[in-house]
CSV table of C-alpha atoms in Angstrom, one decimal:
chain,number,residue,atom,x,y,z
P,672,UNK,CA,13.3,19.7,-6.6
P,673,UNK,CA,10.9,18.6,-3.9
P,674,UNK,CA,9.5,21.2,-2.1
P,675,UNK,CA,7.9,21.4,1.6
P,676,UNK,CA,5.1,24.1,2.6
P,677,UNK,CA,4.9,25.3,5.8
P,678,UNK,CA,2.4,28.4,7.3
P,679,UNK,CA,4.7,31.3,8.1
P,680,UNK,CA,3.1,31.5,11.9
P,681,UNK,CA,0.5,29.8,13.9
P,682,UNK,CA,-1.0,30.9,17.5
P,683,UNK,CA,-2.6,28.7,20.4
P,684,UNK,CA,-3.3,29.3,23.6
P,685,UNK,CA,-1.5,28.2,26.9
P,686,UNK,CA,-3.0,25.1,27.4
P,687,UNK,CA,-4.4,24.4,23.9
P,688,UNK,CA,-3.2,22.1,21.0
P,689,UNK,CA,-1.1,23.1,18.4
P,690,UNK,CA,-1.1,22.1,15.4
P,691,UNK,CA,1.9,22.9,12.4
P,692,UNK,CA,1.5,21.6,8.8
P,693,UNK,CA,3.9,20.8,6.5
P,694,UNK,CA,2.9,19.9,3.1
P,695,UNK,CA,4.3,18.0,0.2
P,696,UNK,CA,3.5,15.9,-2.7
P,697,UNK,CA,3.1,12.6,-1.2
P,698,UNK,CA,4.6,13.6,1.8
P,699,UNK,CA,3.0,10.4,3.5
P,700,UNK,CA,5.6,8.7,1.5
P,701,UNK,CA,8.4,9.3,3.3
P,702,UNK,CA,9.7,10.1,7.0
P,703,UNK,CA,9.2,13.5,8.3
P,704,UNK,CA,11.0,15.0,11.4
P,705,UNK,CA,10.2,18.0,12.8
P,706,UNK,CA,12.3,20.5,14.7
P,707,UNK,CA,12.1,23.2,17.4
P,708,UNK,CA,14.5,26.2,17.2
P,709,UNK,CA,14.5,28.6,19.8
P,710,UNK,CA,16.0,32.3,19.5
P,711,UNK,CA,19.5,32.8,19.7
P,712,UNK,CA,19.8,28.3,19.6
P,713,UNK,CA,20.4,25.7,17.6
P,714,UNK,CA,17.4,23.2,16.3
P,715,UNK,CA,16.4,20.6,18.4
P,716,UNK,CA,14.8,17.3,16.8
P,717,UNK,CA,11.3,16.7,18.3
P,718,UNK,CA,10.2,14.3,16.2
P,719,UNK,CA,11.5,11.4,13.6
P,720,UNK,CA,10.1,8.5,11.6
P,721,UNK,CA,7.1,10.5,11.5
P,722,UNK,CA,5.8,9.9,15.2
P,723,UNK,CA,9.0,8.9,17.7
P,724,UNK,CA,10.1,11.2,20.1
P,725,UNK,CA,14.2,11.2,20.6
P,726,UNK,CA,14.9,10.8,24.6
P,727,UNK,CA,13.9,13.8,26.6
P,728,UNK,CA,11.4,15.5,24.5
P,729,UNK,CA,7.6,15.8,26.5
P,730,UNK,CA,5.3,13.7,25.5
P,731,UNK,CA,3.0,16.2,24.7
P,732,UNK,CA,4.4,16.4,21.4
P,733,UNK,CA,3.4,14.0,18.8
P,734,UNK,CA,3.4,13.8,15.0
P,735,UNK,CA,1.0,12.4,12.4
P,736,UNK,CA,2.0,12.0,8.3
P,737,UNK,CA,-0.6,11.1,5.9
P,738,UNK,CA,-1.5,11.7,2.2
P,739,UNK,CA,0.7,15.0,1.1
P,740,UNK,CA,0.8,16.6,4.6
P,741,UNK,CA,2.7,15.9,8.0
P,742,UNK,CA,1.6,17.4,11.2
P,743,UNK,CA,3.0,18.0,14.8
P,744,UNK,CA,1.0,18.5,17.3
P,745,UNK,CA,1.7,19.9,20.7
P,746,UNK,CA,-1.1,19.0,23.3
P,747,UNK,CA,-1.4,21.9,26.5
P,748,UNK,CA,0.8,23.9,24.8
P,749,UNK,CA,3.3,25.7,27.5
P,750,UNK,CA,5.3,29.5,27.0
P,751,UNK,CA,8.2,27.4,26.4
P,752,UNK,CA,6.9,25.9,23.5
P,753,UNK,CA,7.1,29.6,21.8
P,754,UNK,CA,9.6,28.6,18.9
P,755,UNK,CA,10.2,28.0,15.3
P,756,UNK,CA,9.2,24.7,13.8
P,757,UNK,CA,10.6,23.4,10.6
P,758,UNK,CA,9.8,19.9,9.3
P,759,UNK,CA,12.5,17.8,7.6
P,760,UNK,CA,12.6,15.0,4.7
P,761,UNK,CA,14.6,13.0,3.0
P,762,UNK,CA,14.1,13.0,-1.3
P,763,UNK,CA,16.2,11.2,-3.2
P,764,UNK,CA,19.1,11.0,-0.5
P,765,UNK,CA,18.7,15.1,-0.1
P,766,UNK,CA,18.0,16.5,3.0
P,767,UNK,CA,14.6,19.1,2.3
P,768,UNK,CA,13.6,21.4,4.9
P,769,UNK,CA,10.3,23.4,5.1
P,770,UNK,CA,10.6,27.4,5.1
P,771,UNK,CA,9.5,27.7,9.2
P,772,UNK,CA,6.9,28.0,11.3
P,773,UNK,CA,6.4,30.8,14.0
P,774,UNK,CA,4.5,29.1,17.1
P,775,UNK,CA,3.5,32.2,19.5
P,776,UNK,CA,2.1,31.1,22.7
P,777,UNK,CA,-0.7,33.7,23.6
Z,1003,UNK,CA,27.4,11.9,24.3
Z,1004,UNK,CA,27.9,13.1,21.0
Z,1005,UNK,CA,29.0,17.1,20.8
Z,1006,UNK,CA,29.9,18.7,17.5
Z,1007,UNK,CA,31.8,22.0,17.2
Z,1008,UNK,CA,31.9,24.3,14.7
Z,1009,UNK,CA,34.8,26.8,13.4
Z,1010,UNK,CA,35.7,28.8,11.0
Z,1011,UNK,CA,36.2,32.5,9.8
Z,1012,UNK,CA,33.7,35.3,11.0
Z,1013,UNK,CA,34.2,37.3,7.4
Z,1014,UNK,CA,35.3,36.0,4.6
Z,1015,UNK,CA,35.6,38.7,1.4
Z,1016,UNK,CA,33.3,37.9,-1.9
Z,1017,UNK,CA,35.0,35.4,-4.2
Z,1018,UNK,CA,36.5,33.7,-1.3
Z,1019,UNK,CA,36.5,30.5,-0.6
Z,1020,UNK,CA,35.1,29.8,3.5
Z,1021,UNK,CA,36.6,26.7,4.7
Z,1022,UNK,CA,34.3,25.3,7.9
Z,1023,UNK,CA,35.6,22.8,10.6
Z,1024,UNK,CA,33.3,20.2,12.6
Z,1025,UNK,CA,34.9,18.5,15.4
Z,1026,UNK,CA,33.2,16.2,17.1
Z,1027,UNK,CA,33.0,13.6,20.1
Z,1028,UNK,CA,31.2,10.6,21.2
Z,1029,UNK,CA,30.7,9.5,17.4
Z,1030,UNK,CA,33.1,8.2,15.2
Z,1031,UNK,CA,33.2,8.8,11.4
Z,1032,UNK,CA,34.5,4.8,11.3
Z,1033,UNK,CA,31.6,3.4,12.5
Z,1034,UNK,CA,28.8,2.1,10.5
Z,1035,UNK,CA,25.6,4.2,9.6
Z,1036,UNK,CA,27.3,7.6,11.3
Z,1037,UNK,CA,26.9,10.6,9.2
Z,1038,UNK,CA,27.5,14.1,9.9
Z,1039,UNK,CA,25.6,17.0,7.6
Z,1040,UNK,CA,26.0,21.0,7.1
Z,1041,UNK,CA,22.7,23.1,7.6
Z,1042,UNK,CA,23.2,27.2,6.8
Z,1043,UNK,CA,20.5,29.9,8.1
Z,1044,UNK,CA,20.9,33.4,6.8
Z,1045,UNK,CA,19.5,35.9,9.3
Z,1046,UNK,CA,15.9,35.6,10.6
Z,1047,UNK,CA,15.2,32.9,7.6
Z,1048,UNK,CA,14.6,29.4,7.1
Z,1049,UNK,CA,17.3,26.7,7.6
Z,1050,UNK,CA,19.0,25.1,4.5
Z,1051,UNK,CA,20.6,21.7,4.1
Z,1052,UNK,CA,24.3,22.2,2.5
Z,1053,UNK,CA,26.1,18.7,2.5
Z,1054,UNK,CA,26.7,15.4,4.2
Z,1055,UNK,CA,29.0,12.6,4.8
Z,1056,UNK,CA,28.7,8.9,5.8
Z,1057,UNK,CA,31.0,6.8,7.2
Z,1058,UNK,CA,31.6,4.7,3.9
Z,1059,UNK,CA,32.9,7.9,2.4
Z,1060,UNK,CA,29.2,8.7,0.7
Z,1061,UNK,CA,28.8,12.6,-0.2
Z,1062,UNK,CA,25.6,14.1,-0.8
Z,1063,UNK,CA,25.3,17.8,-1.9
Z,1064,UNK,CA,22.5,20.1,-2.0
Z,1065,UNK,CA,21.3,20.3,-5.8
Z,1066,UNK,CA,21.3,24.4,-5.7
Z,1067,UNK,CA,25.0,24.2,-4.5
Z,1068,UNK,CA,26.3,21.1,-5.5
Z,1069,UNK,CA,29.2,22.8,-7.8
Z,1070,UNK,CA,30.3,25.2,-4.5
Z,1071,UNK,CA,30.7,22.5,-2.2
Z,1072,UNK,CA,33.2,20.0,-0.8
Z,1073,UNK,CA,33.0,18.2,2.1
Z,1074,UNK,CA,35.3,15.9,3.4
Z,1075,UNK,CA,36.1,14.2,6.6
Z,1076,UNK,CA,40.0,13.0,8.8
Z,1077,UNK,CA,38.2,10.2,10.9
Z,1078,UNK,CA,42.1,10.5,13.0
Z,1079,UNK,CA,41.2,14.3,14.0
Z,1080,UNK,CA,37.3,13.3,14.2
Z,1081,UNK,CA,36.7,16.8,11.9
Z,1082,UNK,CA,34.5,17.3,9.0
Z,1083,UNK,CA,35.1,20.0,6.7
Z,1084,UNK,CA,33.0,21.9,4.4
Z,1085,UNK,CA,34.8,23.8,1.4
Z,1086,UNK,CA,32.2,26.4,-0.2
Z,1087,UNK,CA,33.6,28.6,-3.2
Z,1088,UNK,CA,32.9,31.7,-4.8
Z,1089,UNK,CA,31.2,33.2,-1.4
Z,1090,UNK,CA,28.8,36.3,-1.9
Z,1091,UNK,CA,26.7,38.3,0.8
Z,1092,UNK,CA,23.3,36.4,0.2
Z,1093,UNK,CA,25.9,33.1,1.9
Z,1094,UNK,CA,25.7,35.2,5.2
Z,1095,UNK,CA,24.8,33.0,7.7
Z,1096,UNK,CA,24.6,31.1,10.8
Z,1097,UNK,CA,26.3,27.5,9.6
Z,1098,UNK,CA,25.5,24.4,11.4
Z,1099,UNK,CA,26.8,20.5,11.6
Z,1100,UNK,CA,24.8,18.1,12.9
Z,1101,UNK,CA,25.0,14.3,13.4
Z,1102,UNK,CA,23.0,12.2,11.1
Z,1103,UNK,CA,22.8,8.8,11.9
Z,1104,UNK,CA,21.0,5.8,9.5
Z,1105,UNK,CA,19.6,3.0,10.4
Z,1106,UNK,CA,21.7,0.0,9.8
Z,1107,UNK,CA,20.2,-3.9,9.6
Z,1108,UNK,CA,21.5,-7.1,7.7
Z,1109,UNK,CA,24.3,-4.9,6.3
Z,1110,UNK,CA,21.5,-2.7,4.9
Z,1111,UNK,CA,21.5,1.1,5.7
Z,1112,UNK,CA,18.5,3.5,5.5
Z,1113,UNK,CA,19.8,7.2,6.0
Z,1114,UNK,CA,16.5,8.7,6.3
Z,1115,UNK,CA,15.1,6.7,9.3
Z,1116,UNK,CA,16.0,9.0,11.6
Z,1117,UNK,CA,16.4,12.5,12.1
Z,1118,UNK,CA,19.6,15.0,13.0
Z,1119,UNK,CA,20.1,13.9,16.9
Z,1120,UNK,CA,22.5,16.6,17.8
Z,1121,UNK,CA,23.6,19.8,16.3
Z,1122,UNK,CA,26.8,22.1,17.0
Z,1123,UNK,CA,26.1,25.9,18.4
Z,1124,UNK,CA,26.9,27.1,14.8
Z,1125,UNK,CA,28.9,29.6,14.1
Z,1126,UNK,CA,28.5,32.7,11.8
Z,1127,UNK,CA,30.0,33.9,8.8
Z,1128,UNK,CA,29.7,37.3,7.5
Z,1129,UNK,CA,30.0,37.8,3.7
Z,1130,UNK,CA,31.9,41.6,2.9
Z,1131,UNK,CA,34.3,43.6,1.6
């Protein structure tokens, strides 16, 4: 089964870029989406089709899927970006999550 | 605007089977490219796709459960319900729906061209004698 690799936790500063991987063979391939889940909510989809932002999400994030690894990227990172990220494909018709990432604002 | 609503038992004993209800508005299960998915999360660990259903009655199943799982949908009572058998304590979780919409063009449907808009509050089931 098709498998998606994310790092367990990444840190940036206020103000900084973020950036959180997500890995798979030929990832590039297909559409990832990426979602923010906050503590104590339910996931919120930040970004789809690789790049497109749904209605209401900042602009300062933005997402990039190339070769075997998809990437979001959150530019002047705020506290309230603090969250768990999980990226999201499609193989085969099945949905495939990654296992998380941990964003801590410093 | 599209809300979905889970509900469901809290506990449910091992061997049981847990029976989940989605009930949603601002969507319609009759309409073309609308699709509405399960997602589990056990506590303080990764979310987990379980099942979804399309508005031309198309079921998909996650491979690792696929034998444990129904779902089903009453487009009249705009509900989708999830059937999982045999439940055991590693199934505690935090169960999700969510709206999964394709994209539909020249009677042509892509379900993975967008992402899950809108997702339910969840709600948690305990697995426990």
């Amino acid at each position: 089964s098709y498998e998606l690799t994310q790092p367990p936790s990444v840190s940036v500063s206020p103000g900084q870029t973020a950036n959180v991987t997500c890995s798979g063979h030929k990832l590039g391939d297909k559409f990832a989406c990426w979602y923010q889940q906050k503590p104590g909510q339910s996931p919120v989809l930040v970004i789809y089709q690789d790049n497109k932002r749904p209605s209401g999400i900042p602009e300062r994030f933005s997402g990039s899927n190339s070769g075997n690894t998809a990437t979001l990227t959150i530019s002047g990172t705020q506290a309230m970006d603090e969250a768990d990220y999980y990226c999201q494909v499609w193989d085969s018709s099945n949905v495939v999550f990654g296992g998380g990432t941990k964003l801590t604002v410093l | 605007q599209i809300t979905l609503k889970e509900s469901g038992p809290t506990l449910v004993k091992p061997t049981q089977t847990l029976t989940l209800t989605c009930t949603f508005s601002g969507l319609s299960l009759n309409t073309t490219g609308v699709g509405v998915g399960w997602i589990r999360q056990p506590p303080g660990k990764a979310l987990e796709w379980l099942a979804l259903i399309y508005w031309d009655d198309d079921e998909r199943y996650s491979p690792s459960l696929k034998t444990r799982l129904t779902i089903t949908k009453d487009t009249s009572k705009s509900q989708v319900v999830l059937k999982m058998t045999n439940m055991d304590p590693v199934d505690t979780a935090t169960y999700y729906c969510a709206h999964s919409p394709s994209h539909c063009t020249n009677g042509v449907c892509l379900i993975y061209y967008y992402g899950m808009d809108v997702w339910g509050q969840g709600t948690t089931v305990t697995v426990s004698s």
